[in-house]
Amino acid sequence: MSFSKKSGGKALELLHDLPRITLANLRPEPGAKKLGKRRGRGQHGGNRSGRGHKGERQRGNRPRLGFEGGQTPFYLAIPKYGFNEGHSRRPQYQPLTLRRLQYLIDLGRVDPTQPVDLTQLVNARGVTIQPLKRDYGVQLVDEGADIFAAKINIEVQRASEGAIAAIERNGGIITTSFYDPISLGILIKPVPFFMRGQPIPKRMLPGENMVPYYTCAENRGYLADPDEVQQARLALAQKYGYVLPDISKDELYHMLATRKDVRQIFFGLSPGWVVNMPEKKILKPTDEKLLKYYNS
Amino acid sequence: MLRLSVLVLGRGVAKRFCSSFSSENTLPPNLLLPSNLIDPDRLKRPPPPADCSLPLLRRCDAAVPAHLSPLLTWVDSLERKDGEPLGLAQLHPDVFSVPPRLDILHDVEIWQKNYKRISHANTKVRSEVRGGGRKPWNQKGSGRARHGSIRSPIWKGGGVSHGPRGPTSYYYMLPMKVRVQGLKVSLSSKLAQDYLHIVDSLNVPTPDSQYLLELIRDRHWGASVLMVDVCEEFPANILQATASLKTVNIIPAIGLNVHSILKHEAVVLTVETVRFLEEKLLWHDQRYTPLYPFRLPYSDLP
């Protein structure tokens, strides 16, 4: 082999003949530690100390930022318009490209033989969701639709038409569902939630402005009619020009058809249950009122 | 360049120093030799050859990458003074043969020194110095310079303008992986420069410190030795032997740090310590970034 078999290689062989590395021998890389500016010292930093010559500049009496000497400043002359009004309250969705999804599946970080959920994506470190920054989930973007070739049952919060087409072309199922911010926080970090010892809450239904989105079959919303969804699948296949594969004959049909209940946050766990992680037990409510509340 | 020439001269001096304690060629007793002098007797033990007859006492537990091969080192024993190695041990190349990043060593050493530092230096500002509320004399008419208070920084006994202000903390954390890499680099450089020794266990026959000192001197391990073992209770003999010694120190494996490794000339690890270190240090190569602190139970880690 031409290259050395050891990862340290030549450098470690050189070290063998050099003096011992001690506390006295350590020094940072040349250029790593750049000293900061010191005003008022020496020929170049001293004299006027970088303040200029006389006037408001040197004396520190300049007017406020944006002041234009009395002329109506730019930021007041332009009339207001609500471009960014309520921008901090708008729901945001972290984009997930099909290319990245294919990458995660190829590397084995996301298991396509199980339903793919936001928890699975976050566990695989495919996306980073910050529910406190008004993130309401993940949206599927159709960059990489031409190289996407995986049959998965995926659940996201928004999806573009091209992404839906790409997933269904490969025989997968895509659903868009809504998670309110508290459920989202629990969904992406289940372990800290279980450590709290609280019962799993019900997932809230979407607000008025989002209900049309999630009841629409074109968006594969979880509140839409399944028959309409099937029709929409056929229509999309016609539009994009591919043959819709028949999923019911697939061996993984049972897995592909699993869907969460409207009020459910985790697969296999119902609202109202308490998960005890150290003892590996699940506690379910028995009181009538609690059962009635959690099953509503 | 200069360092190499110092080294060459130093080796010659060392030969003369070590080879003869006779009266003709003794060097003056107050001669200061550089501390990084290489003792030529140290270089006499080459790494074990491939066809060595001694048994392989320890194999690498973790998978070694295909393009690298595990390192072989001697395994000694502290039971007897004569330095016959007991066997060989395999060391993982991703822990004991990483590129010698001296800048990482410097960063980790400076961090270790500074992150605990709280400097309590505090000076009083002109408002905190006792007095100085009244204008000392009228603005005009007295003929003296104008002043507003007797404790302004211009005055003797006045406040300090830009002095140290109260306890300041120099706390900062280097990324976890940098600190881990620092440990790996320090261990690799110790091994590369023949200062790392593997021992089967720290059982010593006598609690006598003299025995340890003579053993270290006969084996040419160096002036100071750091012994590391993985256990909560060390054998009483070695504890007593090292208790009175300043240059020979013993620490548990969780206490291993770059400063101690660099401060001591030789580092002695037991076979269990090597296993523990490899397990802990190699984990960071393959882990995900933490979603929540590592002390909480993880179920998705590889």
Coordinates of C-alpha atoms in Angstrom, one line a residue:
Chain A
M1 CA 0.0 0.0 0.0
S2 CA 1.3 3.4 -0.8
F3 CA -0.4 5.2 2.1
S4 CA 0.4 4.5 5.7
K5 CA -1.7 2.0 7.6
K6 CA -2.0 4.1 10.6
S7 CA -4.3 7.1 10.8
G8 CA -1.7 9.3 12.6
G9 CA 0.8 8.2 10.0
K10 CA 3.9 10.1 9.3
A11 CA 3.3 12.8 11.9
L12 CA 3.4 10.2 14.7
E13 CA 6.6 8.7 13.3
L14 CA 8.1 12.2 13.3
L15 CA 7.0 12.7 16.9
H16 CA 9.1 9.7 17.9
D17 CA 12.3 11.6 17.4
L18 CA 11.1 15.0 18.6
P19 CA 11.3 16.2 22.2
R20 CA 8.6 15.2 24.6
I21 CA 5.3 17.1 24.4
T22 CA 5.0 18.8 27.7
L23 CA 3.0 21.6 29.2
A24 CA 5.9 23.9 28.2
N25 CA 5.8 22.9 24.6
L26 CA 2.2 23.6 23.8
R27 CA 1.4 26.6 21.6
P28 CA -1.7 27.5 19.5
E29 CA -1.6 27.3 15.7
P30 CA 0.1 30.4 14.3
G31 CA -2.6 32.9 13.5
A32 CA -5.2 31.3 15.7
K33 CA -5.1 33.8 18.5
K34 CA -5.5 37.3 17.0
L35 CA -5.2 40.0 19.6
G36 CA -8.1 42.5 19.8
K37 CA -7.9 46.2 19.0
R38 CA -6.6 48.3 21.8
R39 CA -7.6 51.9 21.6
G40 CA -5.4 54.6 22.9
R41 CA -2.2 52.7 23.0
G42 CA 0.9 53.3 20.8
Q43 CA 1.5 55.3 17.7
H44 CA -1.4 53.9 15.7
G45 CA -4.0 53.1 18.3
G46 CA -3.3 56.3 20.3
N47 CA -3.6 60.0 19.5
R48 CA -7.3 60.3 18.6
S49 CA -8.0 56.6 19.3
G50 CA -9.9 56.0 16.1
R51 CA -12.5 58.8 16.8
G52 CA -11.7 61.2 14.0
H53 CA -11.1 65.0 14.3
K54 CA -13.2 67.3 16.5
G55 CA -16.9 67.6 16.0
E56 CA -19.7 65.4 17.0
R57 CA -17.8 62.3 15.9
Q58 CA -14.9 62.7 18.3
R59 CA -17.0 64.1 21.1
G60 CA -19.6 61.3 21.0
N61 CA -22.6 63.6 20.3
R62 CA -23.8 62.2 17.0
P63 CA -27.6 62.1 16.6
R64 CA -29.6 58.9 16.7
L65 CA -29.6 56.3 13.9
G66 CA -31.8 57.3 11.0
F67 CA -31.7 61.0 11.7
E68 CA -31.2 63.0 8.4
G69 CA -30.4 66.4 9.8
G70 CA -34.0 67.4 10.1
Q71 CA -35.3 66.2 6.8
T72 CA -38.1 63.6 7.3
P73 CA -36.1 60.4 7.6
F74 CA -36.6 57.5 5.2
Y75 CA -38.1 55.3 7.9
L76 CA -40.8 57.9 8.6
A77 CA -41.4 59.1 5.1
I78 CA -42.4 55.7 3.8
P79 CA -46.0 54.8 4.8
K80 CA -46.7 51.7 6.9
Y81 CA -48.1 48.5 5.3
G82 CA -48.7 45.2 7.0
F83 CA -46.0 43.2 5.1
N84 CA -44.6 41.6 8.2
E85 CA -47.7 42.0 10.4
G86 CA -48.1 39.1 12.7
H87 CA -45.0 37.4 11.2
S88 CA -44.0 36.0 14.5
R89 CA -47.4 34.3 14.9
R90 CA -47.4 32.6 11.5
P91 CA -47.0 28.9 11.5
Q92 CA -43.7 27.7 10.1
Y93 CA -42.9 24.3 8.6
Q94 CA -39.3 23.0 8.4
P95 CA -38.8 21.9 4.8
L96 CA -37.7 18.3 4.2
T97 CA -36.6 17.5 0.6
L98 CA -37.3 14.1 -0.9
R99 CA -33.6 14.0 -1.6
R100 CA -32.8 14.2 2.1
L101 CA -35.4 11.6 2.9
Q102 CA -33.9 9.3 0.3
Y103 CA -30.5 9.9 1.9
L104 CA -31.7 9.1 5.3
I105 CA -33.4 5.9 4.1
D106 CA -30.3 4.8 2.2
L107 CA -28.1 5.3 5.2
G108 CA -30.5 3.3 7.4
R109 CA -31.3 6.1 9.7
V110 CA -35.0 6.0 8.8
D111 CA -36.6 2.6 8.6
P112 CA -39.0 2.3 5.6
T113 CA -40.6 -0.9 6.9
Q114 CA -42.2 1.0 9.8
P115 CA -44.5 4.0 9.5
V116 CA -42.4 7.1 9.2
D117 CA -43.4 9.8 11.7
L118 CA -42.0 13.1 12.8
T119 CA -40.5 11.3 15.8
Q120 CA -38.7 8.9 13.5
L121 CA -37.4 11.8 11.4
V122 CA -36.1 13.7 14.5
N123 CA -34.6 10.6 16.0
A124 CA -32.7 10.1 12.8
R125 CA -31.6 13.8 13.1
G126 CA -33.0 14.3 9.6
V127 CA -34.8 17.6 10.6
T128 CA -34.6 19.9 13.5
I129 CA -37.9 21.2 14.8
Q130 CA -38.2 24.1 17.2
P131 CA -41.8 24.2 18.5
L132 CA -41.0 27.3 20.5
K133 CA -40.2 29.2 17.3
R134 CA -43.6 28.7 15.9
D135 CA -42.7 25.6 14.0
Y136 CA -45.8 23.5 13.5
G137 CA -44.0 20.5 12.0
V138 CA -42.3 19.5 8.8
Q139 CA -43.3 20.1 5.1
L140 CA -42.3 17.8 2.3
V141 CA -40.7 19.6 -0.6
D142 CA -40.4 18.0 -4.0
E143 CA -36.7 18.7 -4.7
G144 CA -35.2 15.3 -5.5
A145 CA -38.5 13.8 -6.7
D146 CA -36.8 12.3 -9.8
I147 CA -34.3 10.3 -7.6
F148 CA -36.8 9.3 -4.9
A149 CA -37.4 5.6 -5.0
A150 CA -38.7 4.3 -1.6
K151 CA -42.0 2.9 -0.6
I152 CA -42.9 4.4 2.8
N153 CA -45.9 5.3 4.9
I154 CA -45.0 8.9 5.8
E155 CA -46.9 11.4 7.9
V156 CA -46.0 15.1 7.6
Q157 CA -47.7 18.4 8.3
R158 CA -47.7 19.9 4.8
A159 CA -46.7 18.5 1.4
S160 CA -46.3 19.9 -2.0
E161 CA -48.2 18.3 -4.9
G162 CA -45.0 17.1 -6.5
A163 CA -43.9 15.4 -3.3
I164 CA -47.2 13.6 -2.9
A165 CA -47.0 12.4 -6.5
A166 CA -43.4 11.2 -6.0
I167 CA -44.3 9.2 -2.9
E168 CA -47.5 7.7 -4.4
R169 CA -45.7 6.8 -7.6
N170 CA -43.4 4.5 -5.6
G171 CA -46.3 2.8 -4.0
G172 CA -46.2 4.7 -0.7
I173 CA -48.8 6.5 1.4
I174 CA -48.5 10.1 2.5
T175 CA -50.8 11.8 5.1
T176 CA -50.8 15.3 6.3
S177 CA -51.9 15.8 9.9
F178 CA -52.0 18.6 12.4
Y179 CA -50.2 18.8 15.7
D180 CA -50.8 21.6 18.1
P181 CA -47.6 23.1 19.6
I182 CA -47.8 21.1 22.9
S183 CA -48.4 17.8 21.1
L184 CA -45.5 18.7 18.7
G185 CA -43.2 19.3 21.6
I186 CA -44.1 15.9 23.0
L187 CA -43.8 14.2 19.6
I188 CA -40.3 15.4 18.8
K189 CA -38.9 14.8 22.3
P190 CA -40.8 11.9 23.8
V191 CA -38.3 10.9 26.5
P192 CA -38.2 14.2 28.4
F193 CA -42.0 14.1 28.3
F194 CA -42.2 10.6 29.7
M195 CA -39.8 11.6 32.4
R196 CA -42.3 14.3 33.5
G197 CA -44.8 11.6 34.5
Q198 CA -47.8 13.3 33.0
P199 CA -50.5 11.5 31.0
I200 CA -50.3 11.7 27.3
P201 CA -52.6 14.6 26.2
K202 CA -55.2 14.5 23.4
R203 CA -54.0 16.0 20.2
M204 CA -56.0 19.1 19.5
L205 CA -57.9 19.6 16.2
P206 CA -56.7 22.3 13.8
G207 CA -57.9 25.9 14.1
E208 CA -60.5 27.4 11.8
N209 CA -58.0 28.6 9.2
M210 CA -56.3 25.2 8.9
V211 CA -59.4 23.0 8.8
P212 CA -60.0 23.5 5.0
Y213 CA -56.4 22.4 4.4
Y214 CA -56.7 19.2 6.4
T215 CA -60.2 18.2 5.2
C216 CA -59.1 18.5 1.5
A217 CA -58.4 15.2 -0.2
E218 CA -55.8 16.8 -2.6
N219 CA -53.6 17.6 0.4
R220 CA -54.1 14.0 1.7
G221 CA -55.4 15.6 5.0
Y222 CA -56.1 13.3 7.9
L223 CA -59.6 14.7 8.3
A224 CA -60.5 14.0 4.6
D225 CA -62.9 11.3 3.4
P226 CA -60.9 8.1 2.5
D227 CA -62.9 7.7 -0.8
E228 CA -62.1 11.2 -1.9
V229 CA -58.5 10.6 -1.1
Q230 CA -58.5 7.5 -3.3
Q231 CA -60.1 9.5 -6.1
A232 CA -57.5 12.3 -5.6
R233 CA -54.7 9.6 -5.9
L234 CA -56.1 8.5 -9.2
A235 CA -56.4 12.1 -10.4
L236 CA -52.9 12.9 -9.4
A237 CA -51.6 9.8 -11.1
Q238 CA -53.3 10.9 -14.3
K239 CA -52.0 14.5 -14.0
Y240 CA -48.4 13.5 -13.5
G241 CA -48.5 10.6 -15.9
Y242 CA -47.7 7.5 -13.9
V243 CA -49.6 4.3 -13.2
L244 CA -50.8 4.3 -9.6
P245 CA -49.6 1.0 -8.1
D246 CA -52.2 -1.1 -6.2
I247 CA -51.2 -1.0 -2.6
S248 CA -53.8 -3.5 -1.4
K249 CA -51.8 -6.4 -3.0
D250 CA -48.6 -5.3 -1.4
E251 CA -47.1 -7.5 1.4
L252 CA -46.5 -4.4 3.6
Y253 CA -50.1 -3.3 3.1
H254 CA -50.9 -3.6 6.7
M255 CA -48.0 -1.4 7.7
L256 CA -48.8 1.1 4.9
A257 CA -52.4 1.4 5.9
T258 CA -51.7 2.2 9.6
R259 CA -52.7 5.6 10.4
K260 CA -53.0 7.5 13.7
D261 CA -56.3 8.3 15.3
V262 CA -57.3 12.0 15.1
R263 CA -56.5 12.4 18.8
Q264 CA -53.5 10.1 19.0
I265 CA -49.9 11.4 19.3
F266 CA -47.9 8.2 19.3
F267 CA -48.4 5.0 17.5
G268 CA -49.5 2.4 20.0
L269 CA -50.1 4.8 22.8
S270 CA -53.5 6.4 23.5
P271 CA -54.1 9.7 25.2
G272 CA -54.5 9.4 28.9
W273 CA -51.9 6.8 29.4
V274 CA -48.9 7.4 31.6
V275 CA -45.6 5.8 30.6
N276 CA -43.2 4.9 33.4
M277 CA -39.8 4.6 31.9
P278 CA -37.6 3.4 34.7
E279 CA -40.0 0.5 35.5
K280 CA -41.0 0.0 31.9
K281 CA -44.7 0.1 32.6
I282 CA -47.7 1.8 31.1
L283 CA -50.5 3.0 33.4
K284 CA -54.0 3.4 31.9
P285 CA -56.9 5.4 33.4
T286 CA -59.8 3.4 34.8
D287 CA -62.1 6.2 36.0
E288 CA -65.2 6.7 33.9
K289 CA -64.9 10.4 33.6
L290 CA -61.3 10.2 32.5
L291 CA -62.0 7.6 30.0
K292 CA -64.9 9.6 28.6
Y293 CA -62.7 12.7 28.3
Y294 CA -59.8 10.9 26.7
N295 CA -62.0 9.0 24.2
S296 CA -64.0 12.0 23.0
Chain B
M1 CA 16.0 23.6 13.6
L2 CA 17.5 25.0 16.8
R3 CA 15.5 22.5 18.8
L4 CA 16.8 19.6 16.7
S5 CA 20.4 20.8 17.2
V6 CA 19.8 21.1 21.0
L7 CA 18.4 17.6 20.9
V8 CA 21.5 16.2 19.1
L9 CA 23.8 17.9 21.5
G10 CA 21.6 16.8 24.4
R11 CA 21.8 13.2 23.4
G12 CA 25.5 13.4 23.3
V13 CA 25.6 15.0 26.7
A14 CA 23.2 12.4 28.1
K15 CA 25.5 9.6 26.8
R16 CA 28.4 11.0 28.7
F17 CA 26.2 11.6 31.7
C18 CA 24.6 8.2 32.0
S19 CA 27.3 6.0 30.8
S20 CA 29.8 6.9 33.4
F21 CA 29.6 8.0 37.0
S22 CA 33.3 7.7 37.3
S23 CA 35.4 10.6 38.7
E24 CA 37.1 11.6 35.3
N25 CA 34.0 12.5 33.4
T26 CA 31.4 13.5 36.0
L27 CA 29.6 16.6 35.1
P28 CA 29.2 19.4 37.7
P29 CA 26.4 18.7 40.1
N30 CA 24.7 22.1 39.5
L31 CA 24.3 21.5 35.8
L32 CA 20.8 22.2 34.5
L33 CA 19.8 19.8 31.7
P34 CA 16.8 20.6 29.6
S35 CA 13.8 18.7 30.8
N36 CA 12.9 17.4 27.3
L37 CA 16.3 15.6 27.0
I38 CA 16.0 12.1 25.5
D39 CA 17.6 9.5 27.6
P40 CA 19.2 7.0 25.0
D41 CA 18.5 4.0 27.3
R42 CA 14.8 4.7 26.7
L43 CA 15.0 4.1 23.0
K44 CA 16.3 0.6 23.4
R45 CA 12.9 -1.2 23.5
P46 CA 11.4 -1.4 20.0
P47 CA 7.8 -2.2 19.5
P48 CA 6.9 -5.9 19.5
P49 CA 7.7 -7.6 16.2
A50 CA 4.9 -9.4 14.3
D51 CA 6.2 -12.8 15.0
C52 CA 6.6 -12.4 18.8
S53 CA 6.1 -15.5 20.9
L54 CA 4.4 -13.8 23.9
P55 CA 0.7 -14.3 24.2
L56 CA -1.8 -11.7 23.1
L57 CA -3.4 -10.7 26.4
R58 CA -5.9 -8.2 25.0
R59 CA -7.7 -7.9 21.7
C60 CA -9.5 -4.8 20.4
D61 CA -13.2 -5.1 21.4
A62 CA -14.5 -2.4 19.0
A63 CA -14.4 -2.9 15.3
V64 CA -11.2 -1.6 13.7
P65 CA -11.8 0.3 10.4
A66 CA -10.7 -1.8 7.4
H67 CA -7.9 0.6 6.3
L68 CA -6.3 0.6 9.7
S69 CA -4.7 -2.1 11.8
P70 CA -4.6 -2.4 15.6
L71 CA -1.4 -1.3 17.3
L72 CA 0.6 -3.8 19.3
T73 CA 2.3 -2.9 22.6
W74 CA 4.1 -4.7 25.4
V75 CA 2.2 -5.6 28.6
D76 CA 4.4 -5.3 31.6
S77 CA 3.9 -6.3 35.2
L78 CA 4.6 -4.4 38.4
E79 CA 5.1 -7.6 40.5
R80 CA 8.8 -8.1 39.7
K81 CA 11.5 -5.5 39.1
D82 CA 13.1 -7.1 36.1
G83 CA 11.4 -5.8 33.0
E84 CA 10.2 -8.9 31.2
P85 CA 7.0 -8.2 29.4
L86 CA 4.1 -10.5 30.2
G87 CA 2.5 -10.4 26.8
L88 CA 1.2 -8.2 24.1
A89 CA -2.0 -6.1 23.8
Q90 CA -3.8 -4.6 20.9
L91 CA -4.7 -0.9 20.9
H92 CA -7.4 0.6 18.8
P93 CA -5.9 3.0 16.2
D94 CA -8.7 5.5 16.4
V95 CA -7.8 6.2 20.0
F96 CA -4.1 5.6 20.2
S97 CA -2.9 6.5 16.8
V98 CA -4.8 9.7 15.8
P99 CA -3.0 12.6 14.1
P100 CA -1.1 14.6 16.7
R101 CA -3.2 17.8 16.8
L102 CA -1.0 19.9 19.1
D103 CA -3.4 22.9 18.7
I104 CA -6.2 20.8 20.2
L105 CA -3.9 19.8 23.0
H106 CA -3.2 23.5 23.6
D107 CA -6.9 24.4 23.5
V108 CA -7.9 21.7 25.9
E109 CA -5.0 22.4 28.3
I110 CA -5.9 26.2 28.4
W111 CA -9.6 25.3 28.9
Q112 CA -8.8 23.0 31.8
K113 CA -6.7 25.8 33.4
N114 CA -9.2 28.6 32.8
Y115 CA -12.7 27.3 33.0
K116 CA -12.6 26.9 36.8
R117 CA -11.0 30.4 37.3
I118 CA -12.9 33.0 39.1
S119 CA -10.8 36.1 39.6
H120 CA -11.9 38.0 42.7
A121 CA -10.0 41.2 41.8
N122 CA -12.3 44.2 42.5
T123 CA -11.6 47.9 42.5
K124 CA -13.9 50.7 43.5
V125 CA -15.3 53.1 41.0
R126 CA -15.5 56.8 41.7
S127 CA -19.1 56.3 43.0
E128 CA -18.1 53.5 45.4
V129 CA -15.1 55.3 47.0
R130 CA -16.0 56.7 50.3
G131 CA -16.8 60.5 50.1
G132 CA -16.6 62.7 47.0
G133 CA -20.2 63.9 46.9
R134 CA -19.5 67.6 47.3
K135 CA -17.9 69.9 44.9
P136 CA -14.5 70.7 46.5
W137 CA -14.4 74.4 45.6
N138 CA -16.3 76.8 43.5
Q139 CA -16.2 76.4 39.7
K140 CA -14.8 79.9 39.2
G141 CA -12.8 82.3 41.3
S142 CA -10.4 80.1 43.3
G143 CA -7.7 80.0 40.6
R144 CA -7.4 76.2 40.9
A145 CA -8.5 73.7 38.3
R146 CA -12.1 72.9 38.2
H147 CA -13.3 69.7 39.9
G148 CA -16.5 68.1 40.7
S149 CA -15.6 65.5 43.3
I150 CA -12.5 64.5 45.3
R151 CA -12.8 60.9 44.2
S152 CA -12.7 61.3 40.4
P153 CA -10.1 59.0 38.8
I154 CA -7.7 62.0 38.2
W155 CA -7.3 62.5 42.0
K156 CA -5.1 60.6 44.3
G157 CA -7.3 58.3 46.4
G158 CA -10.0 58.5 43.8
G159 CA -11.8 55.6 42.1
V160 CA -10.3 53.4 39.3
S161 CA -11.9 54.1 35.9
H162 CA -11.4 50.8 34.1
G163 CA -10.2 48.4 36.7
P164 CA -11.3 44.8 37.4
R165 CA -14.9 44.7 38.5
G166 CA -15.9 42.2 41.0
P167 CA -15.6 38.4 40.7
T168 CA -15.3 37.6 37.0
S169 CA -15.7 34.1 35.7
Y170 CA -13.7 32.7 32.9
Y171 CA -16.0 29.8 32.4
Y172 CA -16.4 28.4 28.9
M173 CA -17.0 24.9 27.6
L174 CA -15.2 23.5 24.6
P175 CA -17.3 21.2 22.5
M176 CA -17.5 17.7 23.9
K177 CA -15.9 16.2 20.8
V178 CA -12.9 18.6 21.0
R179 CA -12.3 17.5 24.6
V180 CA -12.6 13.8 23.6
Q181 CA -10.2 14.4 20.7
G182 CA -7.8 16.1 23.2
L183 CA -7.7 12.9 25.2
K184 CA -7.1 10.8 22.1
V185 CA -4.3 13.0 20.9
S186 CA -2.6 13.1 24.2
L187 CA -2.7 9.3 24.5
S188 CA -1.5 8.9 20.9
S189 CA 1.4 11.2 21.4
K190 CA 2.5 9.5 24.6
L191 CA 2.4 6.2 22.8
A192 CA 4.3 7.5 19.8
Q193 CA 7.0 8.9 22.0
D194 CA 7.3 5.7 24.0
Y195 CA 6.0 7.2 27.2
L196 CA 2.8 5.0 27.4
H197 CA 3.1 1.7 29.2
I198 CA 0.4 -1.0 29.6
V199 CA 0.4 -3.1 32.7
D200 CA -1.8 -6.1 33.5
S201 CA -2.8 -4.7 37.0
L202 CA -1.5 -2.4 39.6
N203 CA -0.8 -5.1 42.2
V204 CA 2.6 -4.4 43.8
P205 CA 4.3 -6.9 46.1
T206 CA 5.3 -4.4 48.8
P207 CA 3.8 -1.1 50.0
D208 CA 7.3 0.3 49.8
S209 CA 7.7 3.5 47.7
Q210 CA 11.4 2.7 47.2
Y211 CA 10.5 -0.4 45.3
L212 CA 8.3 1.6 42.9
L213 CA 11.0 4.2 42.4
E214 CA 13.7 1.6 41.7
L215 CA 11.3 -0.2 39.3
I216 CA 10.7 3.0 37.4
R217 CA 14.4 3.9 37.4
D218 CA 15.4 0.5 36.1
R219 CA 12.8 0.5 33.4
H220 CA 13.7 4.1 32.4
W221 CA 10.1 5.1 32.5
G222 CA 10.9 8.7 33.4
A223 CA 11.0 11.3 36.1
S224 CA 7.2 11.3 36.8
V225 CA 4.7 8.5 36.3
L226 CA 0.9 8.6 36.2
M227 CA -0.9 5.4 37.0
V228 CA -4.4 4.9 35.9
D229 CA -6.8 2.0 36.8
V230 CA -10.5 1.4 36.5
C231 CA -11.7 0.7 40.0
E232 CA -13.3 2.4 42.9
E233 CA -10.8 0.9 45.4
F234 CA -7.2 0.5 44.6
P235 CA -5.0 -2.2 46.2
A236 CA -3.7 -0.9 49.5
N237 CA -0.1 -1.6 48.6
I238 CA 0.0 0.8 45.6
L239 CA -2.0 3.4 47.5
Q240 CA 0.5 3.4 50.4
A241 CA 3.5 3.3 48.0
T242 CA 2.3 6.4 46.0
A243 CA 0.9 8.3 49.0
S244 CA 4.2 9.8 50.0
L245 CA 5.6 10.2 46.5
K246 CA 5.2 13.5 44.7
T247 CA 6.2 12.4 41.2
V248 CA 4.3 9.1 41.1
N249 CA 0.5 9.6 41.2
I250 CA -2.4 7.3 40.8
I251 CA -5.9 8.3 39.5
P252 CA -9.0 6.4 38.6
A253 CA -9.8 6.2 34.9
I254 CA -12.7 8.7 35.0
G255 CA -10.2 11.2 36.3
L256 CA -7.9 11.0 33.2
N257 CA -7.3 14.4 31.7
V258 CA -5.0 16.1 29.3
H259 CA -3.2 18.2 31.9
S260 CA -2.3 15.2 34.0
I261 CA -1.2 13.2 31.0
L262 CA 1.1 16.0 29.8
K263 CA 2.4 16.9 33.2
H264 CA 3.6 13.4 34.0
E265 CA 6.4 12.0 31.9
A266 CA 5.2 8.4 31.7
V267 CA 1.6 7.2 31.8
V268 CA 0.8 3.6 32.9
L269 CA -2.5 2.2 32.0
T270 CA -3.9 -1.2 33.0
V271 CA -5.6 -3.5 30.5
E272 CA -9.1 -2.7 32.0
T273 CA -8.3 1.0 31.7
V274 CA -7.5 0.6 28.0
R275 CA -10.8 -1.3 27.5
F276 CA -12.7 1.5 29.4
L277 CA -11.0 4.3 27.5
E278 CA -11.6 2.7 24.1
E279 CA -15.3 2.1 24.9
K280 CA -15.8 5.7 26.1
L281 CA -13.7 7.5 23.6
L282 CA -14.8 5.6 20.5
W283 CA -18.5 6.1 21.3
H284 CA -18.3 9.8 20.4
D285 CA -17.2 9.0 16.8
Q286 CA -20.4 7.3 16.0
R287 CA -23.0 9.1 18.0
Y288 CA -25.8 11.4 17.0
T289 CA -26.0 15.0 18.2
P290 CA -27.9 15.1 21.5
L291 CA -31.6 16.1 21.3
Y292 CA -31.7 16.2 25.1
P293 CA -28.9 15.7 27.6
F294 CA -27.1 12.4 27.5
R295 CA -27.9 11.6 31.1
L296 CA -31.6 11.0 30.1
P297 CA -32.3 7.5 28.8
Y298 CA -31.8 7.2 25.1
S299 CA -33.5 4.6 23.0
D300 CA -32.3 5.6 19.5
L301 CA -28.6 5.6 19.9
P302 CA -26.6 3.0 17.9

